[in-house]
Amino acid sequence: MTPFMKKNALLSFFILIGTVAPAIAQTGSVSGVITDSLTGQPVANLTVFIPSSTFGTITNQKGEYHLGRLNPGDYTLMFRHLSYPTTTRLISVEPGKPVILNLALSEESRKLNEVSIIGRIPDQRLAFHLFKTYFLGDQKEATCILQNPQDLKFYEDGGTLKAVAKNPLIITNRHLGYRITFFLDYFNYVEDKNPDTGLGRNDYFSYGGSALFQDLSVVIPIMTMGWRVARKNEFKGSLKHFLAALYRDQLTKEHYYLRTTFQSPEDLQLAEKRSNAMTKIRWAETDSLFNMDPAIHKSSYLHYYPAEEYPLSQNQITAGLQTGEKKLQAVPSLLVFSDYRKTRDLRDDWISTLRIPEKGIIFDQDGNYRVPEGTLSWINHDNSMQIIRLLPSDYMPKLNENHR
């Protein structure tokens, strides 16, 4: 076993994503009024948005909100305010049919506008340096700038550096041309010594939250061409890009390579139905990748055969119920290698873990997807999901730009 895939830092992240439907000529809208369930008074300055998209607004002094130009489809709508619990609602938008969704926030669940910290307080300057390095992806804030660093607080808990924010983080990303309002749920950083594997230092970090993007191309049109190129490059290797390539049966053309994963010799023996002796031989041929699962906050090693491509069959990719859709199902846990350098050497690829729920997912030619039941997991093992490289879920390059 040669665990050569160790990186200087490993990222795992969880950002709530609201599915954005493909473009259709006639659009719909959603609007409503947000009130306090105890007083009946309107709740102003509450953010209403589709997570990880450019679709969002803020309630006015009457508690009113309106989101227009929504393509028909199903959406997760999120409501966030510092004094109230985070709330989500599923909505279905139909062409030309406004959706009315009023919401009364329960006073019993109301949160204090404070952040309670329990644990050792670290050097705040050093902690902020680590936060900029691993969360923003720009330690000098040359192009990705946090506008309100005073709202961040850091503490240590059991050897883990953690961050909390008393207000949404406001980030200007000049690399891709977005202003991001990021509601940080957690940020964890661990510097770990692992002498048992001989790997030396393993730094890993994880974060979770929800983001609302504002496209700055309208505000600074002179930068549009540069941002268009940068966005196109960052789109490669993303979940949407992978699913769009899969839909067109162009994984190889788009330089994607799949490997099935095993966590133990027992998993391997069960999957391949081999004898104990043969399993030991096969296990010695595997390579490994350090993995931190943000959903359960546990680390492990994922083993795979570097020379053995996992082939997706026609039984796993079938036609969806609706025109223009496909279904992906019966897929084991996979490592997705994006060979952006086009070297065929897996060690310099962008790497993600893909886990499909039992009943599969539905996806279209643009990489838009929905999950009928269960949870889709896409865990990135490099630094490509730092804020400086994040794109909104409704981003899609023009047809003549989305090929390498």
Coordinates of C-alpha atoms in Angstrom, one line a residue:
M1 CA 0.0 0.0 0.0
T2 CA 1.4 3.4 -1.0
P3 CA -0.6 6.3 0.5
F4 CA 0.9 8.8 -1.9
M5 CA -2.2 10.9 -2.2
K6 CA -1.5 12.8 1.0
K7 CA -1.8 16.6 0.4
N8 CA -0.5 19.5 2.5
A9 CA -4.1 20.2 3.4
L10 CA -7.3 18.4 2.9
L11 CA -10.7 20.0 2.6
S12 CA -14.1 18.7 3.3
F13 CA -17.1 21.0 3.1
F14 CA -20.8 21.0 3.3
I15 CA -22.8 23.9 1.8
L16 CA -26.5 23.6 1.4
I17 CA -27.4 23.8 -2.3
G18 CA -30.8 24.6 -3.6
T19 CA -31.3 23.0 -7.0
V20 CA -31.7 25.6 -9.8
A21 CA -33.8 24.4 -12.6
P22 CA -32.7 24.6 -16.3
A23 CA -33.6 27.6 -18.3
I24 CA -37.1 27.7 -19.7
A25 CA -38.7 30.6 -21.5
Q26 CA -41.6 31.4 -19.1
T27 CA -40.6 31.9 -15.5
G28 CA -42.4 32.1 -12.2
S29 CA -42.0 33.9 -8.8
V30 CA -42.4 33.5 -5.1
S31 CA -43.4 36.2 -2.6
G32 CA -44.8 36.5 0.9
V33 CA -44.6 38.2 4.3
I34 CA -42.5 37.1 7.2
T35 CA -43.9 37.9 10.7
D36 CA -43.1 37.1 14.3
S37 CA -45.5 34.4 15.6
L38 CA -45.7 35.9 19.1
T39 CA -46.2 39.6 18.3
G40 CA -47.5 39.4 14.7
Q41 CA -45.1 42.1 13.8
P42 CA -43.3 42.0 10.4
V43 CA -39.7 40.8 10.4
A44 CA -37.5 43.2 8.4
N45 CA -34.0 42.6 7.0
L46 CA -34.4 38.8 6.8
T47 CA -32.5 37.1 3.9
V48 CA -34.7 35.0 1.6
F49 CA -32.7 33.0 -0.9
I50 CA -32.0 29.8 -2.8
P51 CA -28.8 28.5 -1.1
S52 CA -25.6 28.7 -3.2
S53 CA -27.2 30.7 -6.0
T54 CA -27.6 34.3 -7.2
F55 CA -31.4 34.2 -6.3
G56 CA -32.0 36.1 -3.1
T57 CA -33.5 39.2 -1.5
I58 CA -34.1 40.9 1.9
T59 CA -37.5 41.6 3.5
N60 CA -38.5 45.2 3.7
Q61 CA -39.9 47.0 6.8
K62 CA -43.2 45.4 6.2
G63 CA -41.7 41.9 6.2
E64 CA -42.4 41.5 2.5
Y65 CA -40.2 39.7 0.0
H66 CA -40.3 38.8 -3.7
L67 CA -38.1 36.6 -5.9
G68 CA -38.8 36.7 -9.6
R69 CA -37.4 35.2 -12.8
L70 CA -37.4 31.7 -11.4
N71 CA -37.3 28.9 -13.9
P72 CA -40.0 26.2 -13.4
G73 CA -38.9 23.5 -11.0
D74 CA -38.4 22.5 -7.4
Y75 CA -36.4 24.7 -5.1
T76 CA -35.2 24.9 -1.5
L77 CA -36.0 28.3 -0.2
M78 CA -34.0 29.4 2.9
F79 CA -34.9 32.1 5.4
R80 CA -32.1 33.4 7.7
H81 CA -32.0 36.1 10.3
L82 CA -29.8 36.5 13.4
S83 CA -32.6 36.6 15.8
Y84 CA -34.6 33.6 14.5
P85 CA -33.8 30.0 13.6
T86 CA -32.7 29.1 10.1
T87 CA -35.8 27.9 8.2
T88 CA -36.1 26.1 4.8
R89 CA -39.2 25.4 2.7
L90 CA -39.5 23.4 -0.5
I91 CA -41.4 25.1 -3.3
S92 CA -42.5 24.2 -6.8
V93 CA -42.5 26.9 -9.4
E94 CA -44.7 26.7 -12.5
P95 CA -44.6 29.0 -15.5
G96 CA -46.6 32.1 -15.0
K97 CA -48.0 31.0 -11.6
P98 CA -46.8 33.1 -8.6
V99 CA -46.1 31.2 -5.4
I100 CA -47.3 32.8 -2.2
L101 CA -45.4 31.7 0.9
N102 CA -46.0 33.5 4.2
L103 CA -44.0 32.5 7.3
A104 CA -44.5 33.1 11.0
L105 CA -41.3 32.5 12.9
S106 CA -41.8 30.9 16.3
E107 CA -40.7 32.9 19.3
E108 CA -39.9 29.7 21.2
S109 CA -37.1 28.9 18.8
R110 CA -35.7 32.4 18.7
K111 CA -32.0 32.6 19.0
L112 CA -30.1 35.1 21.0
N113 CA -28.1 37.6 18.9
E114 CA -24.9 36.4 20.6
V115 CA -22.2 33.9 20.1
S116 CA -21.3 31.8 23.2
I117 CA -17.7 30.4 23.1
I118 CA -16.5 27.6 25.4
G119 CA -12.9 26.6 25.1
R120 CA -9.4 28.0 25.0
I121 CA -9.0 31.3 23.2
P122 CA -6.1 31.1 20.7
D123 CA -4.0 33.8 19.2
Q124 CA -6.6 35.6 17.1
R125 CA -4.2 36.9 14.5
L126 CA -2.7 33.5 13.9
A127 CA -6.2 32.0 13.8
F128 CA -7.4 34.6 11.3
H129 CA -4.3 33.8 9.1
L130 CA -5.3 30.1 9.1
F131 CA -8.9 31.1 8.3
K132 CA -7.9 33.2 5.3
T133 CA -5.6 30.5 4.1
Y134 CA -8.0 27.6 4.3
F135 CA -11.5 29.1 4.1
L136 CA -10.9 32.0 1.8
G137 CA -8.0 30.4 -0.1
D138 CA -6.2 33.7 -0.2
Q139 CA -4.1 34.3 2.9
K140 CA -3.0 37.8 1.7
E141 CA -6.6 38.7 0.6
A142 CA -5.2 39.9 -2.7
T143 CA -8.4 39.0 -4.6
C144 CA -10.7 37.4 -2.1
I145 CA -11.4 39.8 0.7
L146 CA -13.5 39.4 3.9
Q147 CA -15.2 42.8 4.5
N148 CA -16.2 42.2 8.2
P149 CA -13.4 40.2 9.9
Q150 CA -14.5 41.8 13.2
D151 CA -17.5 39.5 13.3
L152 CA -15.3 36.4 13.5
K153 CA -14.3 34.7 16.8
F154 CA -12.0 31.8 17.2
Y155 CA -11.5 29.2 19.9
E156 CA -10.0 25.8 20.4
D157 CA -11.8 22.7 21.4
G158 CA -10.0 19.4 21.8
G159 CA -7.1 20.4 19.6
T160 CA -9.4 21.7 16.9
L161 CA -9.4 25.4 15.9
K162 CA -13.0 26.5 15.4
A163 CA -14.6 29.7 14.2
V164 CA -18.0 31.3 14.7
A165 CA -19.5 34.4 13.2
K166 CA -22.0 36.7 14.9
N167 CA -23.1 38.1 11.5
P168 CA -23.1 36.8 7.9
L169 CA -19.6 37.1 6.4
I170 CA -19.5 39.5 3.5
I171 CA -16.8 38.5 1.0
T172 CA -15.7 40.2 -2.2
N173 CA -14.3 37.7 -4.6
R174 CA -12.4 39.6 -7.3
H175 CA -11.1 36.4 -8.8
L176 CA -14.5 35.3 -10.1
G177 CA -16.5 38.5 -9.8
Y178 CA -18.9 37.8 -7.0
R179 CA -20.0 39.4 -3.7
I180 CA -20.9 36.6 -1.4
T181 CA -23.0 36.7 1.8
F182 CA -21.9 33.6 3.6
F183 CA -23.8 32.3 6.7
L184 CA -21.1 30.3 8.5
D185 CA -22.4 27.3 10.4
Y186 CA -18.9 25.9 11.4
F187 CA -15.3 26.1 10.5
N188 CA -12.8 23.5 11.8
Y189 CA -9.0 23.2 11.4
V190 CA -6.8 20.5 12.7
E191 CA -3.0 20.1 12.5
D192 CA -2.5 16.5 13.1
K193 CA 0.7 14.4 13.5
N194 CA 0.2 10.8 12.2
P195 CA 3.4 8.9 12.9
D196 CA 1.7 5.5 12.3
T197 CA 1.4 6.1 8.5
G198 CA 4.7 7.8 8.0
L199 CA 3.0 10.6 6.3
G200 CA 4.2 13.3 8.7
R201 CA 2.0 16.3 8.9
N202 CA -1.7 16.1 7.9
D203 CA -3.6 19.4 8.0
Y204 CA -7.3 19.2 7.3
F205 CA -10.2 21.6 7.6
S206 CA -13.9 21.6 7.0
Y207 CA -16.6 24.2 6.9
G208 CA -20.3 24.4 6.4
G209 CA -22.9 27.1 5.7
S210 CA -25.0 28.6 3.1
A211 CA -24.1 31.3 0.5
L212 CA -25.9 33.9 -1.5
F213 CA -24.0 35.2 -4.6
Q214 CA -24.2 38.6 -6.3
D215 CA -22.8 38.9 -9.8
L216 CA -20.4 41.9 -9.9
S217 CA -20.4 41.9 -13.7
V218 CA -23.3 44.4 -13.7
V219 CA -21.5 46.7 -11.3
I220 CA -18.0 46.4 -12.9
P221 CA -18.6 45.5 -16.6
I222 CA -15.0 46.2 -17.6
M223 CA -14.0 43.0 -15.7
T224 CA -16.6 40.8 -17.3
M225 CA -14.3 39.1 -19.9
G226 CA -11.6 38.2 -17.4
W227 CA -14.2 36.9 -14.9
R228 CA -15.8 34.8 -17.7
V229 CA -12.5 33.0 -18.4
A230 CA -11.8 32.5 -14.7
R231 CA -15.3 31.1 -14.1
K232 CA -15.0 28.7 -17.0
N233 CA -11.8 27.4 -15.6
E234 CA -13.1 26.9 -12.1
F235 CA -16.2 25.2 -13.4
K236 CA -14.1 22.3 -14.6
G237 CA -14.0 19.6 -12.0
S238 CA -17.2 20.7 -10.3
L239 CA -20.2 18.4 -9.6
K240 CA -22.2 20.2 -12.3
H241 CA -19.4 19.9 -14.9
F242 CA -19.0 16.2 -14.0
L243 CA -22.7 15.5 -14.4
A244 CA -23.0 17.5 -17.6
A245 CA -20.1 15.4 -19.1
L246 CA -21.7 12.2 -17.8
Y247 CA -25.0 13.2 -19.5
R248 CA -23.2 13.6 -22.8
D249 CA -21.2 10.4 -22.3
Q250 CA -18.0 12.5 -22.4
L251 CA -16.3 11.6 -19.2
T252 CA -13.1 10.6 -21.0
K253 CA -13.2 13.6 -23.3
E254 CA -13.5 15.9 -20.3
H255 CA -10.7 14.0 -18.5
Y256 CA -12.6 12.4 -15.7
Y257 CA -11.5 9.0 -14.3
L258 CA -13.4 6.9 -11.8
R259 CA -12.2 4.5 -9.1
T260 CA -14.3 2.5 -6.7
T261 CA -13.2 2.8 -3.0
F262 CA -12.8 0.5 -0.1
Q263 CA -12.3 1.3 3.6
S264 CA -11.0 -2.0 4.8
P265 CA -9.8 -5.5 3.5
E266 CA -13.2 -6.8 4.6
D267 CA -15.0 -4.3 2.2
L268 CA -12.7 -5.4 -0.6
Q269 CA -13.3 -9.1 0.1
L270 CA -17.0 -8.6 0.2
A271 CA -17.0 -6.6 -3.0
E272 CA -14.8 -9.0 -5.0
K273 CA -15.7 -12.3 -3.3
R274 CA -12.1 -13.5 -3.0
S275 CA -10.3 -15.7 -0.6
N276 CA -8.4 -14.3 2.4
A277 CA -5.1 -15.0 0.8
M278 CA -6.0 -13.3 -2.5
T279 CA -7.6 -10.4 -0.7
K280 CA -4.3 -9.7 1.1
I281 CA -2.5 -9.7 -2.2
R282 CA -5.0 -7.4 -3.8
W283 CA -5.0 -5.1 -0.7
A284 CA -1.3 -4.6 -1.1
E285 CA -1.9 -3.2 -4.6
T286 CA -4.1 -0.4 -3.4
D287 CA -3.3 3.3 -2.9
S288 CA -5.0 5.4 -0.3
L289 CA -6.4 8.9 0.2
F290 CA -7.0 10.6 3.5
N291 CA -10.7 11.5 3.9
M292 CA -12.6 13.7 6.3
D293 CA -16.3 13.4 6.1
P294 CA -18.0 16.7 7.1
A295 CA -21.4 15.1 7.6
I296 CA -20.1 12.9 10.5
H297 CA -16.9 14.7 11.3
K298 CA -14.8 11.6 11.1
S299 CA -11.6 10.8 9.2
S300 CA -10.6 7.6 7.4
Y301 CA -8.5 6.3 4.6
L302 CA -10.1 5.5 1.2
H303 CA -8.3 2.7 -0.7
Y304 CA -8.5 2.2 -4.5
Y305 CA -6.7 0.6 -7.4
P306 CA -5.0 3.4 -9.4
A307 CA -4.8 1.3 -12.6
E308 CA -8.4 0.0 -12.6
E309 CA -11.0 2.3 -14.1
Y310 CA -14.5 1.9 -12.8
P311 CA -16.9 1.6 -15.8
L312 CA -20.4 2.9 -15.5
S313 CA -22.9 0.6 -17.3
Q314 CA -26.1 1.3 -19.2
N315 CA -28.0 -0.2 -16.3
Q316 CA -26.7 2.5 -14.0
I317 CA -27.5 5.5 -16.3
T318 CA -31.1 5.3 -17.6
A319 CA -33.6 7.7 -19.1
G320 CA -35.5 9.9 -16.6
L321 CA -39.3 10.2 -16.4
Q322 CA -39.1 13.7 -18.0
T323 CA -37.7 14.6 -21.4
G324 CA -34.1 15.7 -21.3
E325 CA -33.4 14.0 -18.0
K326 CA -31.3 10.9 -17.0
K327 CA -31.1 8.9 -13.8
L328 CA -27.9 7.7 -12.1
Q329 CA -28.3 4.8 -9.6
A330 CA -26.7 1.6 -8.2
V331 CA -23.3 3.3 -8.0
P332 CA -20.8 2.4 -5.2
S333 CA -18.7 5.1 -3.4
L334 CA -16.5 6.5 -6.1
L335 CA -13.4 8.6 -6.3
V336 CA -13.7 11.1 -9.2
F337 CA -10.4 12.3 -10.6
S338 CA -10.4 15.4 -12.7
D339 CA -7.3 15.4 -14.8
Y340 CA -7.1 19.2 -15.4
R341 CA -3.4 19.0 -16.2
K342 CA -4.0 16.2 -18.7
T343 CA -1.1 14.1 -17.4
R344 CA -2.9 10.7 -16.7
D345 CA -1.0 10.8 -13.3
L346 CA -3.7 10.6 -10.6
R347 CA -1.4 12.3 -8.1
D348 CA -1.9 15.8 -9.6
D349 CA -5.6 15.6 -10.2
W350 CA -8.5 17.3 -8.5
I351 CA -10.2 14.6 -6.5
S352 CA -13.7 14.2 -5.1
T353 CA -15.7 11.5 -3.5
L354 CA -19.2 10.8 -5.0
R355 CA -21.8 8.9 -3.0
I356 CA -25.3 8.5 -4.6
P357 CA -28.3 7.6 -2.5
E358 CA -29.9 4.2 -3.0
K359 CA -32.7 5.5 -5.2
G360 CA -30.3 7.5 -7.4
I361 CA -30.4 11.1 -8.7
I362 CA -32.0 12.8 -11.7
F363 CA -29.8 15.1 -13.8
D364 CA -29.8 17.0 -17.1
Q365 CA -27.4 18.1 -19.8
D366 CA -26.4 21.2 -17.9
G367 CA -25.5 19.3 -14.7
N368 CA -28.6 20.4 -12.8
Y369 CA -29.7 17.6 -10.5
R370 CA -32.3 16.7 -8.0
V371 CA -32.4 13.9 -5.4
P372 CA -35.8 12.2 -5.1
E373 CA -34.9 10.6 -1.8
G374 CA -31.8 10.6 0.5
T375 CA -28.7 12.7 0.2
L376 CA -26.1 13.1 -2.5
S377 CA -22.5 13.5 -1.1
W378 CA -19.8 15.3 -3.1
I379 CA -16.7 15.7 -0.9
N380 CA -13.7 17.6 -2.4
H381 CA -10.3 16.4 -1.3
D382 CA -8.3 19.4 -2.5
N383 CA -8.6 23.1 -2.1
S384 CA -11.0 23.6 -5.0
M385 CA -13.9 24.4 -2.7
Q386 CA -12.3 27.3 -0.9
I387 CA -14.3 30.5 -1.2
I388 CA -12.0 32.0 -3.8
R389 CA -13.0 29.2 -6.2
L390 CA -16.7 28.8 -5.4
L391 CA -19.3 29.3 -8.2
P392 CA -23.0 29.7 -7.6
S393 CA -25.1 26.6 -8.4
D394 CA -27.0 28.4 -11.2
Y395 CA -23.7 29.2 -13.1
M396 CA -23.4 27.6 -16.5
P397 CA -20.9 28.7 -19.2
K398 CA -22.2 29.3 -22.7
L399 CA -22.5 26.3 -24.9
N400 CA -19.4 27.1 -26.8
E401 CA -17.4 27.6 -23.5
N402 CA -18.2 24.5 -21.5
H403 CA -15.8 22.2 -23.3
R404 CA -12.1 21.9 -22.6

